[in-house]
PDB file of C-alpha atoms in Angstrom:
ATOM      1  CA  UNK A   9      58.375  13.612 -63.771  1.00 46.00           C
ATOM      2  CA  UNK A  10      58.410  14.989 -66.527  1.00 49.00           C
ATOM      3  CA  UNK A  11      56.837  12.425 -68.310  1.00 55.00           C
ATOM      4  CA  UNK A  12      53.380  12.788 -65.721  1.00 58.00           C
ATOM      5  CA  UNK A  13      53.083  16.878 -65.922  1.00 59.00           C
ATOM      6  CA  UNK A  14      54.576  17.378 -70.062  1.00 64.00           C
ATOM      7  CA  UNK A  15      53.017  14.793 -71.737  1.00 68.00           C
ATOM      8  CA  UNK A  16      49.450  16.033 -71.683  1.00 70.00           C
ATOM      9  CA  UNK A  17      51.023  19.507 -73.167  1.00 73.00           C
ATOM     10  CA  UNK A  18      53.420  18.184 -75.936  1.00 74.00           C
ATOM     11  CA  UNK A  19      50.364  15.305 -76.952  1.00 76.00           C
ATOM     12  CA  UNK A  20      48.118  18.126 -77.343  1.00 80.00           C
ATOM     13  CA  UNK A  21      50.648  20.605 -79.271  1.00 80.00           C
ATOM     14  CA  UNK A  22      51.755  17.681 -81.696  1.00 83.00           C
ATOM     15  CA  UNK A  23      48.911  15.681 -82.694  1.00 85.00           C
ATOM     16  CA  UNK A  24      48.070  18.169 -85.599  1.00 87.00           C
ATOM     17  CA  UNK A  25      51.591  17.454 -86.744  1.00 88.00           C
ATOM     18  CA  UNK A  26      51.029  13.737 -86.575  1.00 85.00           C
ATOM     19  CA  UNK A  27      48.018  14.072 -88.357  1.00 89.00           C
ATOM     20  CA  UNK A  28      49.868  16.105 -91.391  1.00 90.00           C
ATOM     21  CA  UNK A  29      52.347  12.686 -91.191  1.00 87.00           C
ATOM     22  CA  UNK A  30      49.424  10.321 -92.139  1.00 86.00           C
ATOM     23  CA  UNK A  31      47.255  11.398 -94.866  1.00 89.00           C
ATOM     24  CA  UNK A  32      51.348  11.837 -96.148  1.00 90.00           C
ATOM     25  CA  UNK A  33      51.909   8.224 -96.018  1.00 88.00           C
ATOM     26  CA  UNK A  34      54.277   8.679 -92.999  1.00 89.00           C
ATOM     27  CA  UNK A  35      54.057   5.015 -91.317  1.00 89.00           C
ATOM     28  CA  UNK A  36      55.230   5.307 -87.064  1.00 89.00           C
ATOM     29  CA  UNK A  37      58.376   3.751 -87.364  1.00 89.00           C
ATOM     30  CA  UNK A  38      58.920   5.764 -90.168  1.00 92.00           C
ATOM     31  CA  UNK A  39      59.611   8.640 -88.023  1.00 91.00           C
ATOM     32  CA  UNK A  40      60.987   6.442 -85.343  1.00 92.00           C
ATOM     33  CA  UNK A  41      63.837   5.853 -87.545  1.00 94.00           C
ATOM     34  CA  UNK A  42      64.624   9.931 -89.067  1.00 93.00           C
ATOM     35  CA  UNK A  43      64.152  11.267 -85.440  1.00 93.00           C
ATOM     36  CA  UNK A  44      66.980   9.063 -83.860  1.00 94.00           C
ATOM     37  CA  UNK A  45      69.312   9.983 -86.983  1.00 95.00           C
ATOM     38  CA  UNK A  46      68.315  13.244 -86.572  1.00 94.00           C
ATOM     39  CA  UNK A  47      69.421  13.294 -82.196  1.00 95.00           C
ATOM     40  CA  UNK A  48      72.345  10.444 -83.666  1.00 95.00           C
ATOM     41  CA  UNK A  49      73.617  12.913 -86.018  1.00 94.00           C
ATOM     42  CA  UNK A  50      73.670  16.024 -84.320  1.00 93.00           C
ATOM     43  CA  UNK A  51      74.695  14.435 -80.746  1.00 96.00           C
ATOM     44  CA  UNK A  52      77.847  12.921 -82.774  1.00 96.00           C
ATOM     45  CA  UNK A  53      78.786  15.524 -85.431  1.00 96.00           C
ATOM     46  CA  UNK A  54      77.572  18.589 -84.036  1.00 96.00           C
ATOM     47  CA  UNK A  55      79.156  17.852 -80.062  1.00 97.00           C
ATOM     48  CA  UNK A  56      82.285  16.552 -80.845  1.00 96.00           C
ATOM     49  CA  UNK A  57      83.454  19.395 -83.075  1.00 95.00           C
ATOM     50  CA  UNK A  58      82.692  21.795 -80.359  1.00 94.00           C
ATOM     51  CA  UNK A  59      79.096  22.599 -81.551  1.00 96.00           C
ATOM     52  CA  UNK A  60      77.051  22.985 -77.892  1.00 96.00           C
ATOM     53  CA  UNK A  61      74.055  24.941 -79.249  1.00 96.00           C
ATOM     54  CA  UNK A  62      74.134  24.084 -82.506  1.00 96.00           C
ATOM     55  CA  UNK A  63      73.751  20.153 -81.779  1.00 96.00           C
ATOM     56  CA  UNK A  64      71.411  21.136 -78.902  1.00 96.00           C
ATOM     57  CA  UNK A  65      68.880  22.535 -81.104  1.00 96.00           C
ATOM     58  CA  UNK A  66      68.952  19.992 -83.854  1.00 95.00           C
ATOM     59  CA  UNK A  67      68.434  17.281 -81.139  1.00 95.00           C
ATOM     60  CA  UNK A  68      65.744  19.215 -79.640  1.00 92.00           C
ATOM     61  CA  UNK A  69      63.972  19.260 -83.224  1.00 90.00           C
ATOM     62  CA  UNK A  70      64.556  15.182 -83.743  1.00 92.00           C
ATOM     63  CA  UNK A  71      63.730  14.063 -80.250  1.00 88.00           C
ATOM     64  CA  UNK A  72      59.431  15.373 -80.342  1.00 84.00           C
ATOM     65  CA  UNK A  73      59.636  12.569 -82.665  1.00 85.00           C
ATOM     66  CA  UNK A  74      59.114  10.438 -79.748  1.00 81.00           C
ATOM     67  CA  UNK A  75      56.323  11.391 -79.257  1.00 84.00           C
ATOM     68  CA  UNK A  76      54.939  12.411 -82.538  1.00 88.00           C
ATOM     69  CA  UNK A  77      54.725   7.990 -83.940  1.00 86.00           C
ATOM     70  CA  UNK A  78      53.254   7.398 -80.585  1.00 85.00           C
ATOM     71  CA  UNK A  79      50.717   9.892 -81.531  1.00 86.00           C
ATOM     72  CA  UNK A  80      50.563   8.060 -84.670  1.00 87.00           C
ATOM     73  CA  UNK A  81      50.002   4.912 -83.793  1.00 87.00           C
ATOM     74  CA  UNK A  82      47.219   5.253 -81.680  1.00 86.00           C
ATOM     75  CA  UNK A  83      45.507   7.564 -84.276  1.00 83.00           C
ATOM     76  CA  UNK A  84      45.541   5.195 -87.151  1.00 81.00           C
ATOM     77  CA  UNK A  85      45.730   2.132 -84.794  1.00 81.00           C
ATOM     78  CA  UNK A  86      48.712   0.720 -85.443  1.00 78.00           C
ATOM     79  CA  UNK A  87      50.128   0.457 -81.819  1.00 81.00           C
ATOM     80  CA  UNK A  88      52.154  -3.338 -81.696  1.00 83.00           C
ATOM     81  CA  UNK A  89      54.566  -4.900 -80.173  1.00 87.00           C
ATOM     82  CA  UNK A  90      56.750  -4.044 -82.621  1.00 89.00           C
ATOM     83  CA  UNK A  91      56.279  -0.682 -82.674  1.00 86.00           C
ATOM     84  CA  UNK A  92      56.747  -0.270 -78.315  1.00 87.00           C
ATOM     85  CA  UNK A  93      59.793  -3.147 -79.023  1.00 90.00           C
ATOM     86  CA  UNK A  94      61.365  -0.612 -81.437  1.00 91.00           C
ATOM     87  CA  UNK A  95      60.791   3.036 -79.627  1.00 89.00           C
ATOM     88  CA  UNK A  96      62.062   1.592 -76.878  1.00 89.00           C
ATOM     89  CA  UNK A  97      65.908   0.231 -78.755  1.00 92.00           C
ATOM     90  CA  UNK A  98      65.709   3.287 -80.626  1.00 93.00           C
ATOM     91  CA  UNK A  99      65.790   5.670 -77.585  1.00 91.00           C
ATOM     92  CA  UNK A 100      68.388   4.042 -76.258  1.00 92.00           C
ATOM     93  CA  UNK A 101      71.012   4.995 -79.399  1.00 94.00           C
ATOM     94  CA  UNK A 102      69.462   8.470 -78.989  1.00 94.00           C
ATOM     95  CA  UNK A 103      70.472   8.353 -75.101  1.00 94.00           C
ATOM     96  CA  UNK A 104      73.873   7.303 -75.864  1.00 95.00           C
ATOM     97  CA  UNK A 105      74.416   9.382 -78.546  1.00 96.00           C
ATOM     98  CA  UNK A 106      74.028  12.359 -76.652  1.00 96.00           C
ATOM     99  CA  UNK A 107      76.382  11.498 -73.648  1.00 97.00           C
ATOM    100  CA  UNK A 108      78.336   9.595 -76.167  1.00 97.00           C
ATOM    101  CA  UNK A 109      78.959  12.707 -77.959  1.00 97.00           C
ATOM    102  CA  UNK A 110      79.329  14.797 -74.789  1.00 97.00           C
ATOM    103  CA  UNK A 111      82.230  12.374 -74.091  1.00 97.00           C
ATOM    104  CA  UNK A 112      84.160  12.964 -77.227  1.00 97.00           C
ATOM    105  CA  UNK A 113      84.459  16.410 -76.830  1.00 97.00           C
ATOM    106  CA  UNK A 114      85.342  16.698 -73.475  1.00 96.00           C
ATOM    107  CA  UNK A 115      88.367  14.464 -73.869  1.00 96.00           C
ATOM    108  CA  UNK A 116      88.914  15.989 -77.318  1.00 93.00           C
ATOM    109  CA  UNK A 117      89.002  20.012 -78.229  1.00 91.00           C
ATOM    110  CA  UNK A 118      86.786  20.318 -74.815  1.00 91.00           C
ATOM    111  CA  UNK A 119      90.067  19.056 -72.667  1.00 91.00           C
ATOM    112  CA  UNK A 120      88.102  18.143 -69.300  1.00 94.00           C
ATOM    113  CA  UNK A 121      88.534  14.374 -68.471  1.00 95.00           C
ATOM    114  CA  UNK A 122      86.410  14.806 -65.016  1.00 97.00           C
ATOM    115  CA  UNK A 123      83.522  15.871 -67.190  1.00 97.00           C
ATOM    116  CA  UNK A 124      83.866  13.572 -69.443  1.00 97.00           C
ATOM    117  CA  UNK A 125      83.926  10.263 -66.868  1.00 97.00           C
ATOM    118  CA  UNK A 126      80.905  12.174 -65.742  1.00 97.00           C
ATOM    119  CA  UNK A 127      79.250  12.104 -69.565  1.00 97.00           C
ATOM    120  CA  UNK A 128      79.986   8.483 -69.740  1.00 97.00           C
ATOM    121  CA  UNK A 129      78.738   7.500 -66.366  1.00 97.00           C
ATOM    122  CA  UNK A 130      75.647   9.130 -67.487  1.00 96.00           C
ATOM    123  CA  UNK A 131      75.349   7.231 -70.205  1.00 95.00           C
ATOM    124  CA  UNK A 132      76.343   3.959 -68.208  1.00 95.00           C
ATOM    125  CA  UNK A 133      73.681   4.193 -65.755  1.00 95.00           C
ATOM    126  CA  UNK A 134      71.219   5.427 -67.575  1.00 93.00           C
ATOM    127  CA  UNK A 135      71.335   2.154 -69.638  1.00 93.00           C
ATOM    128  CA  UNK A 136      71.262   0.051 -66.458  1.00 95.00           C
ATOM    129  CA  UNK A 137      68.256   2.248 -65.706  1.00 93.00           C
ATOM    130  CA  UNK A 138      66.407   1.353 -68.856  1.00 91.00           C
ATOM    131  CA  UNK A 139      67.774  -2.362 -68.562  1.00 93.00           C
ATOM    132  CA  UNK A 140      67.057  -2.400 -64.606  1.00 94.00           C
ATOM    133  CA  UNK A 141      62.695  -1.550 -65.675  1.00 93.00           C
ATOM    134  CA  UNK A 142      62.294  -3.985 -68.894  1.00 92.00           C
ATOM    135  CA  UNK A 143      64.426  -6.897 -67.331  1.00 93.00           C
ATOM    136  CA  UNK A 144      61.250  -7.057 -64.194  1.00 94.00           C
ATOM    137  CA  UNK A 145      58.920  -6.360 -66.894  1.00 92.00           C
ATOM    138  CA  UNK A 146      60.482  -9.480 -68.570  1.00 91.00           C
ATOM    139  CA  UNK A 147      59.894 -11.138 -65.217  1.00 91.00           C
ATOM    140  CA  UNK A 148      56.315 -10.195 -64.299  1.00 92.00           C
ATOM    141  CA  UNK A 149      56.743  -7.736 -62.010  1.00 94.00           C
ATOM    142  CA  UNK A 150      57.380  -3.159 -62.334  1.00 92.00           C
ATOM    143  CA  UNK A 151      60.161  -1.246 -61.464  1.00 91.00           C
ATOM    144  CA  UNK A 152      58.377   2.010 -62.457  1.00 89.00           C
ATOM    145  CA  UNK A 153      60.010   3.929 -59.889  1.00 90.00           C
ATOM    146  CA  UNK A 154      63.188   5.989 -59.605  1.00 88.00           C
ATOM    147  CA  UNK A 155      64.072  10.060 -59.209  1.00 89.00           C
ATOM    148  CA  UNK A 156      65.184   9.963 -63.052  1.00 84.00           C
ATOM    149  CA  UNK A 157      63.809   8.748 -65.226  1.00 83.00           C
ATOM    150  CA  UNK A 158      64.802   9.045 -69.019  1.00 85.00           C
ATOM    151  CA  UNK A 159      63.056  12.211 -69.555  1.00 84.00           C
ATOM    152  CA  UNK A 160      64.818  13.941 -66.916  1.00 85.00           C
ATOM    153  CA  UNK A 161      67.633  13.078 -68.089  1.00 90.00           C
ATOM    154  CA  UNK A 162      67.268  13.867 -71.055  1.00 92.00           C
ATOM    155  CA  UNK A 163      65.679  17.379 -70.505  1.00 91.00           C
ATOM    156  CA  UNK A 164      68.352  18.375 -67.818  1.00 93.00           C
ATOM    157  CA  UNK A 165      71.681  17.816 -69.559  1.00 96.00           C
ATOM    158  CA  UNK A 166      70.244  19.280 -73.224  1.00 95.00           C
ATOM    159  CA  UNK A 167      69.304  22.513 -71.196  1.00 95.00           C
ATOM    160  CA  UNK A 168      72.771  22.403 -69.420  1.00 96.00           C
ATOM    161  CA  UNK A 169      74.827  21.874 -72.561  1.00 97.00           C
ATOM    162  CA  UNK A 170      72.506  24.269 -74.903  1.00 96.00           C
ATOM    163  CA  UNK A 171      73.276  27.317 -71.923  1.00 97.00           C
ATOM    164  CA  UNK A 172      77.208  26.631 -72.066  1.00 96.00           C
ATOM    165  CA  UNK A 173      77.437  26.593 -75.437  1.00 95.00           C
ATOM    166  CA  UNK A 174      75.487  30.045 -75.346  1.00 95.00           C
ATOM    167  CA  UNK A 175      78.365  30.782 -73.367  1.00 93.00           C
ATOM    168  CA  UNK A 176      77.823  29.788 -69.617  1.00 95.00           C
ATOM    169  CA  UNK A 177      81.089  28.180 -67.759  1.00 95.00           C
ATOM    170  CA  UNK A 178      81.815  24.542 -68.340  1.00 94.00           C
ATOM    171  CA  UNK A 179      80.812  24.007 -64.693  1.00 96.00           C
ATOM    172  CA  UNK A 180      77.947  23.933 -65.172  1.00 97.00           C
ATOM    173  CA  UNK A 181      77.222  20.875 -66.882  1.00 97.00           C
ATOM    174  CA  UNK A 182      79.451  19.426 -65.127  1.00 97.00           C
ATOM    175  CA  UNK A 183      77.808  19.935 -61.589  1.00 97.00           C
ATOM    176  CA  UNK A 184      74.672  19.000 -63.821  1.00 97.00           C
ATOM    177  CA  UNK A 185      76.168  16.058 -64.808  1.00 97.00           C
ATOM    178  CA  UNK A 186      77.214  14.695 -61.564  1.00 97.00           C
ATOM    179  CA  UNK A 187      73.450  15.133 -60.270  1.00 96.00           C
ATOM    180  CA  UNK A 188      72.567  12.848 -62.872  1.00 96.00           C
ATOM    181  CA  UNK A 189      75.076  10.732 -62.136  1.00 96.00           C
ATOM    182  CA  UNK A 190      74.307  10.611 -59.114  1.00 96.00           C
ATOM    183  CA  UNK A 191      70.392  10.176 -59.344  1.00 95.00           C
ATOM    184  CA  UNK A 192      70.649   7.988 -61.879  1.00 95.00           C
ATOM    185  CA  UNK A 193      72.663   5.409 -59.113  1.00 96.00           C
ATOM    186  CA  UNK A 194      69.916   6.059 -56.530  1.00 96.00           C
ATOM    187  CA  UNK A 195      67.373   5.045 -59.215  1.00 95.00           C
ATOM    188  CA  UNK A 196      69.123   1.687 -60.163  1.00 95.00           C
ATOM    189  CA  UNK A 197      68.810   1.036 -56.552  1.00 96.00           C
ATOM    190  CA  UNK A 198      65.014   2.268 -55.472  1.00 96.00           C
ATOM    191  CA  UNK A 199      64.337  -0.464 -58.796  1.00 95.00           C
ATOM    192  CA  UNK A 200      66.365  -3.363 -57.191  1.00 96.00           C
ATOM    193  CA  UNK A 201      65.349  -2.427 -54.081  1.00 96.00           C
ATOM    194  CA  UNK A 202      61.634  -2.766 -55.748  1.00 95.00           C
ATOM    195  CA  UNK A 203      61.855  -6.070 -57.593  1.00 95.00           C
ATOM    196  CA  UNK A 204      63.340  -7.209 -54.681  1.00 95.00           C
ATOM    197  CA  UNK A 205      59.967  -6.556 -52.529  1.00 94.00           C
ATOM    198  CA  UNK A 206      57.570  -8.097 -55.340  1.00 94.00           C
ATOM    199  CA  UNK A 207      60.084 -11.049 -55.777  1.00 93.00           C
ATOM    200  CA  UNK A 208      59.996 -11.386 -52.160  1.00 91.00           C
ATOM    201  CA  UNK A 209      56.571 -10.866 -52.013  1.00 90.00           C
ATOM    202  CA  UNK A 210      55.579 -13.312 -54.708  1.00 85.00           C
ATOM    203  CA  UNK A 211      57.527 -16.312 -53.616  1.00 77.00           C
ATOM    204  CA  UNK A 212      59.126 -16.313 -49.947  1.00 69.00           C
ATOM    205  CA  UNK A 213      61.604 -17.857 -48.686  1.00 66.00           C
ATOM    206  CA  UNK A 214      60.677 -21.364 -47.553  1.00 68.00           C
ATOM    207  CA  UNK A 215      61.957 -22.688 -44.421  1.00 69.00           C
ATOM    208  CA  UNK A 216      63.984 -26.023 -43.635  1.00 68.00           C
ATOM    209  CA  UNK A 217      62.273 -29.209 -43.108  1.00 68.00           C
ATOM    210  CA  UNK A 218      61.761 -30.011 -38.745  1.00 71.00           C
ATOM    211  CA  UNK A 219      62.641 -33.297 -38.144  1.00 65.00           C
ATOM    212  CA  UNK A 220      60.232 -35.975 -36.851  1.00 61.00           C
ATOM    213  CA  UNK A 221      59.214 -35.787 -33.439  1.00 57.00           C
ATOM    214  CA  UNK A 222      60.855 -37.492 -31.319  1.00 55.00           C
ATOM    215  CA  UNK A 223      64.549 -39.001 -33.343  1.00 53.00           C
ATOM    216  CA  UNK A 224      67.376 -38.814 -31.108  1.00 53.00           C
ATOM    217  CA  UNK A 225      69.905 -35.989 -31.932  1.00 54.00           C
ATOM    218  CA  UNK A 226      73.767 -36.101 -32.383  1.00 52.00           C
ATOM    219  CA  UNK A 227      75.842 -33.360 -31.349  1.00 52.00           C
ATOM    220  CA  UNK A 228      75.483 -31.923 -34.739  1.00 53.00           C
ATOM    221  CA  UNK A 229      71.742 -31.764 -34.553  1.00 52.00           C
ATOM    222  CA  UNK A 230      71.662 -34.736 -37.031  1.00 53.00           C
ATOM    223  CA  UNK A 231      69.040 -37.167 -36.913  1.00 52.00           C
ATOM    224  CA  UNK A 232      71.563 -40.242 -35.223  1.00 50.00           C
ATOM    225  CA  UNK A 233      71.714 -43.604 -36.948  1.00 50.00           C
ATOM    226  CA  UNK A 234      69.680 -46.257 -35.390  1.00 47.00           C
TER     227      UNK A 234
END
């Protein structure tokens, strides 16, 4: 949902930034790498030490590189399969760092086993959501369905974590993580059903051949010996 409604807005806002970086000779791949390093550092250094608000602000600042690198690639004519592959792969690294950082905090100083388990569930299910789509595309099908796409999950967890960092009770983040885990599971099922529908339409099940007319059959239904 956020992908559809927010992409145009952020593209308009970040296009001047992308233009400046291109004039400075910065490549889209470099922006992708720096953004992933920034997200990972904020999540795996600040979150586990209990700096939830600071970590969220750092992650938010670097997560926009995911939009900037795409604008730069299109503006400079450098869009490529390699760039798309690198971007998608490092997106998974960043997502894992965010939820992994929360797992480390709530199994350590945060001392909340339930929230830690839910964060781990979001990490695992988020990876399956992405894999379900990638595998479908590898088989020549699509899986662009689901109630919890990557942007939705990321915005929800960052907003909740930032609010907890401002002083709201931890239960807010616990509830958000539980809803994200459930939404991710539903998305996995939706994508599996969508791929199944496409696969059956492309390759309908074959019926077994009928025996020749007039052939005698035994009691078990197999042709009798001559």
